[in-house]
Structure formats: structure tokens, C-alpha cells
Coordinates of C-alpha atoms in Angstrom, one line a residue:
X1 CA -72.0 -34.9 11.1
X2 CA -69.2 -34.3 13.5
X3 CA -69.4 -30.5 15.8
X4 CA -66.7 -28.7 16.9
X5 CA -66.9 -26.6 20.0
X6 CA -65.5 -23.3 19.5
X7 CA -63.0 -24.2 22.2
X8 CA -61.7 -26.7 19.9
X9 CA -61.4 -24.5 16.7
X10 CA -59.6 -22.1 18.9
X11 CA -57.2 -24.7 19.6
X12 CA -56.6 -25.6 15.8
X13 CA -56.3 -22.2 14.6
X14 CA -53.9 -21.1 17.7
X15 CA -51.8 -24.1 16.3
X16 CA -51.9 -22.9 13.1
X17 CA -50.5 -19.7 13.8
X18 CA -47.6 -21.5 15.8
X19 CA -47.0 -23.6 12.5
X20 CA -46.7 -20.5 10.8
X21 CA -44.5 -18.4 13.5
X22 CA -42.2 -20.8 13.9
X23 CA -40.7 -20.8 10.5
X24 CA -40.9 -17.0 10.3
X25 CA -38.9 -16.6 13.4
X26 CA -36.5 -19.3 12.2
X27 CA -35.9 -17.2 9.1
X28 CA -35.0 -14.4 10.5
X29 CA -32.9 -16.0 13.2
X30 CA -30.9 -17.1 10.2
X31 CA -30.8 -13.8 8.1
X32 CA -30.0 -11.8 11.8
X33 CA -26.7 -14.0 12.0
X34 CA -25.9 -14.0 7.9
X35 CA -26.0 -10.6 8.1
X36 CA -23.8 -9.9 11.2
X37 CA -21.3 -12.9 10.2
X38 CA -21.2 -10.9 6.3
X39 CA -20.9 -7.6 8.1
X40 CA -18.4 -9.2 10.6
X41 CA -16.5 -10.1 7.6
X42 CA -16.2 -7.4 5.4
X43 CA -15.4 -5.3 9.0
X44 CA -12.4 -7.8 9.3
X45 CA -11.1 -7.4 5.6
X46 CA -11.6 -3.6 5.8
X47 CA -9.4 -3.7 9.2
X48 CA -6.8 -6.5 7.2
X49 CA -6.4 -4.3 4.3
X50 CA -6.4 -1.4 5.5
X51 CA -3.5 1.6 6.5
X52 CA -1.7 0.9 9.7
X53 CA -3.8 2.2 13.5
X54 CA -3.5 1.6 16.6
X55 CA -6.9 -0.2 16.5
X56 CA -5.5 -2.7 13.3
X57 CA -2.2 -3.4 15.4
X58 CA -4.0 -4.5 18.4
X59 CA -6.4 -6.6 16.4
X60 CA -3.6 -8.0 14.3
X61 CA -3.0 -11.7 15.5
X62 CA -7.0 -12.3 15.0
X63 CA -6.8 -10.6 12.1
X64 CA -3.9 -12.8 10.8
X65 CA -5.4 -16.1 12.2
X66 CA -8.6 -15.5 10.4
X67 CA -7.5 -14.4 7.2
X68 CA -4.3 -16.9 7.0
X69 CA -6.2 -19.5 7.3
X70 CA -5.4 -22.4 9.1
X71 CA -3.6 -23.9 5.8
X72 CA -1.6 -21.0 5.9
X73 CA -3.2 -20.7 2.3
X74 CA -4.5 -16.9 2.8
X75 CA -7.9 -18.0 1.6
X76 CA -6.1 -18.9 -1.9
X77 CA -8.1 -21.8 -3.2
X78 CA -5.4 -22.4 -6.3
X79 CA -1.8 -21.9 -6.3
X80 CA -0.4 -19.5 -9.4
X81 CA 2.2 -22.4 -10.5
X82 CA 4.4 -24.7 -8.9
X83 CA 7.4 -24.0 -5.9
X84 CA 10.3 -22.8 -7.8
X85 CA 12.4 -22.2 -4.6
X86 CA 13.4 -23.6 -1.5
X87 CA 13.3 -21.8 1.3
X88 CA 15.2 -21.7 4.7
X89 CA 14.9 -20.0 8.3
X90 CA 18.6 -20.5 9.5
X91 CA 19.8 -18.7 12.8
X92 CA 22.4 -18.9 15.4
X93 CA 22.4 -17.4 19.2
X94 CA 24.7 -16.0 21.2
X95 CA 24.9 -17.9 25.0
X96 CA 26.5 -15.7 26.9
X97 CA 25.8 -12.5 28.8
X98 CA 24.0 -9.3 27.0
X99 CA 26.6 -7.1 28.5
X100 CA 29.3 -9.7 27.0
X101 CA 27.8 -10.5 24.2
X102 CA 27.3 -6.9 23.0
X103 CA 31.6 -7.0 23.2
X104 CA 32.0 -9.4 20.5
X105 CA 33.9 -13.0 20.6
X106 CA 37.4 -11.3 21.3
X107 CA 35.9 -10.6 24.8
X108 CA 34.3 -13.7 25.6
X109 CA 30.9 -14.3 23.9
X110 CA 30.1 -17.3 22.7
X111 CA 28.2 -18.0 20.1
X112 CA 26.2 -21.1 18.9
X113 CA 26.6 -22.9 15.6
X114 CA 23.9 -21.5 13.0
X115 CA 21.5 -23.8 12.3
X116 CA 18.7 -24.5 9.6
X117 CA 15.2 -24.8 11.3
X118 CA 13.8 -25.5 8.0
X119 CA 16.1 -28.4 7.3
X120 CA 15.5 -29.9 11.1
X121 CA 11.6 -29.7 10.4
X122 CA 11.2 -31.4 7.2
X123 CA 13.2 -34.3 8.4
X124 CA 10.3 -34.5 10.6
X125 CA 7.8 -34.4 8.0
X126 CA 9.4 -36.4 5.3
X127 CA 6.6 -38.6 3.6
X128 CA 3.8 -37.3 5.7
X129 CA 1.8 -35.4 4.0
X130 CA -0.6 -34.5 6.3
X131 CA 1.8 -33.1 8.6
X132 CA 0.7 -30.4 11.1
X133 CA 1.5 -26.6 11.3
X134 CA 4.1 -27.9 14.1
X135 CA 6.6 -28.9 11.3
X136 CA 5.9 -26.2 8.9
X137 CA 6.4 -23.2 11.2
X138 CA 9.7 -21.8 10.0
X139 CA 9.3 -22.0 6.5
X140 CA 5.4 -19.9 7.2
X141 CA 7.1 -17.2 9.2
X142 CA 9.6 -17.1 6.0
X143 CA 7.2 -16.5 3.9
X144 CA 5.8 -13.7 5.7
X145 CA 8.9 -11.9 6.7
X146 CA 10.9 -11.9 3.2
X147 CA 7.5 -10.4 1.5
X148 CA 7.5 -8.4 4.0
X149 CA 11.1 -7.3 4.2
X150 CA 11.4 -6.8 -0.1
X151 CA 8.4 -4.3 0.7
X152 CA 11.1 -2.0 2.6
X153 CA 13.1 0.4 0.8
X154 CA 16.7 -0.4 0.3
X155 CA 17.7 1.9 3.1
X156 CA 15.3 0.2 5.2
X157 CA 16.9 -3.3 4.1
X158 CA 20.1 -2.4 4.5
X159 CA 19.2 -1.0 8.3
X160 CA 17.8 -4.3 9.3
X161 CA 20.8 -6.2 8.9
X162 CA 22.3 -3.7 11.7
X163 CA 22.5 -5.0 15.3
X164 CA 19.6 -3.6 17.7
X165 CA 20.4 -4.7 21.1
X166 CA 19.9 -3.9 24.8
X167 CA 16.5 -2.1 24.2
X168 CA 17.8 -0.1 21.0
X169 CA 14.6 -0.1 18.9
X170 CA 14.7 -1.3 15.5
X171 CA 15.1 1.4 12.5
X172 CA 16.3 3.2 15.7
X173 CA 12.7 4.9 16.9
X174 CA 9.5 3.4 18.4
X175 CA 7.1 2.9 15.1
X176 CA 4.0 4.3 17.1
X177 CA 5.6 7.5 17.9
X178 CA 5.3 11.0 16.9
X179 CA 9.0 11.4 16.2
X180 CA 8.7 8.1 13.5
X181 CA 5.3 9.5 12.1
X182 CA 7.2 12.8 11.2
X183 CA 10.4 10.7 10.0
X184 CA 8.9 8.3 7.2
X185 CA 5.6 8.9 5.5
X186 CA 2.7 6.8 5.8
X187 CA 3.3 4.5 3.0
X188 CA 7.0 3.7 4.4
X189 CA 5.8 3.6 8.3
X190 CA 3.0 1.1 6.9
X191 CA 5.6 -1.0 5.5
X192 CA 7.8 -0.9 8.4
X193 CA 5.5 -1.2 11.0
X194 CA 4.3 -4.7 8.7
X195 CA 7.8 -5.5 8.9
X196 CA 8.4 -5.3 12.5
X197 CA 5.1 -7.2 13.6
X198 CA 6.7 -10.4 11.3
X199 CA 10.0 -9.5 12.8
X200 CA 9.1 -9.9 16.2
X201 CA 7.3 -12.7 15.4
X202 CA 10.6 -14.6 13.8
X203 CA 12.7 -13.3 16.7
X204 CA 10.3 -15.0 19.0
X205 CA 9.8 -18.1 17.5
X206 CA 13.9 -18.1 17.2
X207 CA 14.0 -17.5 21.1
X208 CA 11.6 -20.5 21.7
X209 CA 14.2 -22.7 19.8
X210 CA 17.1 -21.3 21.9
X211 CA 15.1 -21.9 25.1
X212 CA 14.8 -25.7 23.9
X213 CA 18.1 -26.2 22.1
X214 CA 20.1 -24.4 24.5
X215 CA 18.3 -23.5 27.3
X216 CA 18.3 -20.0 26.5
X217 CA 20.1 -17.2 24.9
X218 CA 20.5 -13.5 25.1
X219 CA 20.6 -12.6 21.3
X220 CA 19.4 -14.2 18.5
X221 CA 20.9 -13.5 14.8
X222 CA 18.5 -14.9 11.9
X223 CA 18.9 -15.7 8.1
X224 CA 16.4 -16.5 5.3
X225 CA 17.9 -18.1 2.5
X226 CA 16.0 -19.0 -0.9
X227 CA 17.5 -21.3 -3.2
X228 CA 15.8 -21.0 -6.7
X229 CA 15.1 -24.6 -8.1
X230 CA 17.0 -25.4 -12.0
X231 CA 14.8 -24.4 -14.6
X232 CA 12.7 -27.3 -16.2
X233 CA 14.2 -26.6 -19.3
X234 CA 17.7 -26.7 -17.7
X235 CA 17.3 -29.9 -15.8
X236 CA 19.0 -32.2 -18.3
X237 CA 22.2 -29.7 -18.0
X238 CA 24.4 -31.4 -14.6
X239 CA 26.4 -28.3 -14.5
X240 CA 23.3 -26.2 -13.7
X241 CA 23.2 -23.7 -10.9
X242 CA 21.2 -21.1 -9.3
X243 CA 22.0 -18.6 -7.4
X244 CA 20.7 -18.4 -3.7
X245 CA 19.8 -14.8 -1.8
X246 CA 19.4 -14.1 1.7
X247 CA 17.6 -11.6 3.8
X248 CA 19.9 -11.2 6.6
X249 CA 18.3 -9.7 10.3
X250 CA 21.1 -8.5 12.2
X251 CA 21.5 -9.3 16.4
X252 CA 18.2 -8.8 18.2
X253 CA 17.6 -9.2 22.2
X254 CA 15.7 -12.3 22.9
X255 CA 12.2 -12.4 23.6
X256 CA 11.0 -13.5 27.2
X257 CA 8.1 -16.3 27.4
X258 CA 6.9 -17.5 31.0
X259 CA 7.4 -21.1 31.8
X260 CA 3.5 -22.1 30.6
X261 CA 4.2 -20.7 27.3
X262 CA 7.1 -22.3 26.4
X263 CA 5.4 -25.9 28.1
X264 CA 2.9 -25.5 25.5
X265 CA 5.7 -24.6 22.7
X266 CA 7.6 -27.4 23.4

């Protein structure tokens, strides 16, 4: 019969114990980061749905990349039905001086022709349908800014189509200030502040396209156009029409980028 020195049954029972460690440690290795990615999570959707801080506006563009999704799907698996409109981001700029351009044309400003983003990009993407976010950015910051824009009241709207130039802040006060939190009421600043975050956003992306079209420009003037498709049960009806609408955003000052920014852009 084969002995065992006690040095050697040690040795199998200190394995043992390693054999069963390890998997206990792995275990809660794995619960340990579950639970700090779930609480992570509903931290992040908290902070995404949520009333409007200072804290949620700083985290914002995180917050937006995480939750939109790369897809721009905004973690929708399913779509509710089919597109029943086109949609269009269309600007023009004005080349000439701020100073001249806040005169109008009759004093020397030149303006550019308007132009259709949209329309430019999907000639880009025609037939590719894996094209990247590079060809669809337009028609994602439309989506974002008209939902965002129809959640303004119609004295809101109607302010937005006003010009704010050389510094004048939009809805004419700064959103984070005490003088704008005594103005609207915290439903309406919500809204607006939503609304100038996308805003800015367009105006940028707008002054990137100046910067390559153009080489720059002082003011940009934006339009978003939707054009509702025929009905299905109107398409065999040639003299069918729809009716477009627009959101119209009045004169804004360009946005500065430095030279790496708009290497990467371009």
C-alpha cells in the first residue's frame, strides 16, 4: 500500500483550497463589475432623463454618445412604422465682415447661395448601405433639433427665427443665469436650454461646412425642411401633393474650431 508523508497531503489539500478560491474570487470579480456597470447605468439614465443642472449639461456629450447610440438608434431595437418624410438641413452664410454683415446686402454683405447638406450627403451614400455616420450627419442633427425646437412654446419658436449676432445671446439672456431662471419656469428653461445645446451643435457643424466650402464665414443662417411623403393610399393619384414645413433659425455668429479640429472634420 502506497504512504503519503504529511508534507505531501499538505500539498494536495493546499491545492485544493486554490481550486476552490480561484473560482470564488472569479465570481465575485464578475458580480463587483456587473454591479458597478448596472449602477453605472441607471446613474447615466437618471442624469439623461432627468431636469436640467449644471452637473447634466457638463456631462451632456457623454451622456448623448452613450445613450444615442452609435446607430443613432437611441437604444430603439424596432422602428414604430416606416419614414413618412424627408428631411433636409439647408443653410446659407454670409462671407463678409460681422460688422458688415450685421448691415445687410444694401451695404455690402455678401451672402452665399443656400445650400442642402442633406441633398449633398446622400449623393454620397447612394446605394451604400452601410455607409458611415460621416454621410448621415445632417439629417441626425435634424432630427434632434426640430424635436427639440416643436418642444418650445410658440413664443419661443417664433424668437428663434430672430437674428442673434455679435455676442447677443439667444432668447436674449444667458440660460444658466439667475435673470433666465426668474424669467421662464423650469419646465420652459428645460426646454430651452435642450434646445440651445442642439442649436449650437447645428450652428457648429454649419460653420465646419463654411470653413470647407468657403473657407470661412462670419454668420451662418440654417433651415430644416420636412417634406411628408404621398400617402400609400394616394400614390396612384399623379396630382398628389404634400405640403412641406420648415423650422427656420435665424442669423447666428460662427463658431471658431482650431486648425486640428477642423483637420479631423474634414
Amino acid at each position: 500500500m502506497q504512504q503519503f508523508t504529511g508534507v505531501e497531503e499538505f500539498g494536495d489539500n493546499s491545492l485544493m483550497r486554490q481550486q476552490k478560491t480561484k473560482p470564488k474570487l472569479f465570481t465575485v470579480l464578475v458580480l463587483l463589475i456587473a454591479g458597478v456597470a448596472a449602477l453605472g447605468h441607471i446613474g447615466a439614465t437618471l442624469a439623461f432623463t432627468g431636469p436640467s443642472t449644471p452637473i447634466k449639461s457638463s456631462l451632456q456629450p457623454e451622456l448623448n454618445k452613450y445613450f444615442l447610440g452609435p446607430l443613432d438608434q437611441g437604444w430603439s431595437l424596432f422602428a414604430p412604422g416606416p419614414y413618412s418624410q424627408d428631411e433636409y438641413f439647408t443653410m446659407r452664410v454670409c462671407l463678409s465682415s460681422a460688422e458688415i454683415c450685421a448691415k445687410g446686402s444694401q451695404h455690402g454683405a455678401k451672402f452665399s447661395e443656400w445650400r442642402d447638406v442633406t441633398d449633398e450627403e446622400m449623393e454620397s451614400r447612394a446605394g451604400n448601405m452601410f455607409a458611415n455616420r460621416e454621410t448621415k450627419q445632417s439629417k441626425s442633427i435634424h432630427g434632434r433639433l426640430w424635436s427639440a425646437a416643436s418642444d418650445l412654446t410658440a413664443d419661443s419658436r417664433a424668437e428663434i427665427s430672430r437674428p442673434f449676432i455679435q455676442g447677443t445671446p439667444v432668447f436674449g439672456v444667458e440660460l444658466n443665469s439667475a435673470e433666465a431662471r426668474e424669467k421662464y419656469s423650469a419646465t420652459e428653461l428645460s426646454n430651452l436650454r435642450a434646445y440651445k445645446r442642439m442649436e449650437d451643435t447645428a450652428v457648429g457643424f454649419a460653420s465646419l461646412y463654411a470653413i470647407e466650402q468657403w473657407g470661412g464665414a462670419s454668420m451662418v443662417e440654417i433651415k430644416l425642411r420636412r417634406e411628408p411623403i404621398v400617402p400609400f393610399a394616394q400614390r396612384s393619384d399623379e396630382n398628389a401633393t404634400t405640403k412641406p414645413r420648415e423650422t427656420y433659425i435665424g442669423w447666428r455668429d460662427t463658431k471658431e474650431f482650431s486648425q486640428a479640429a477642423v483637420s479631423v472634420w474634414s
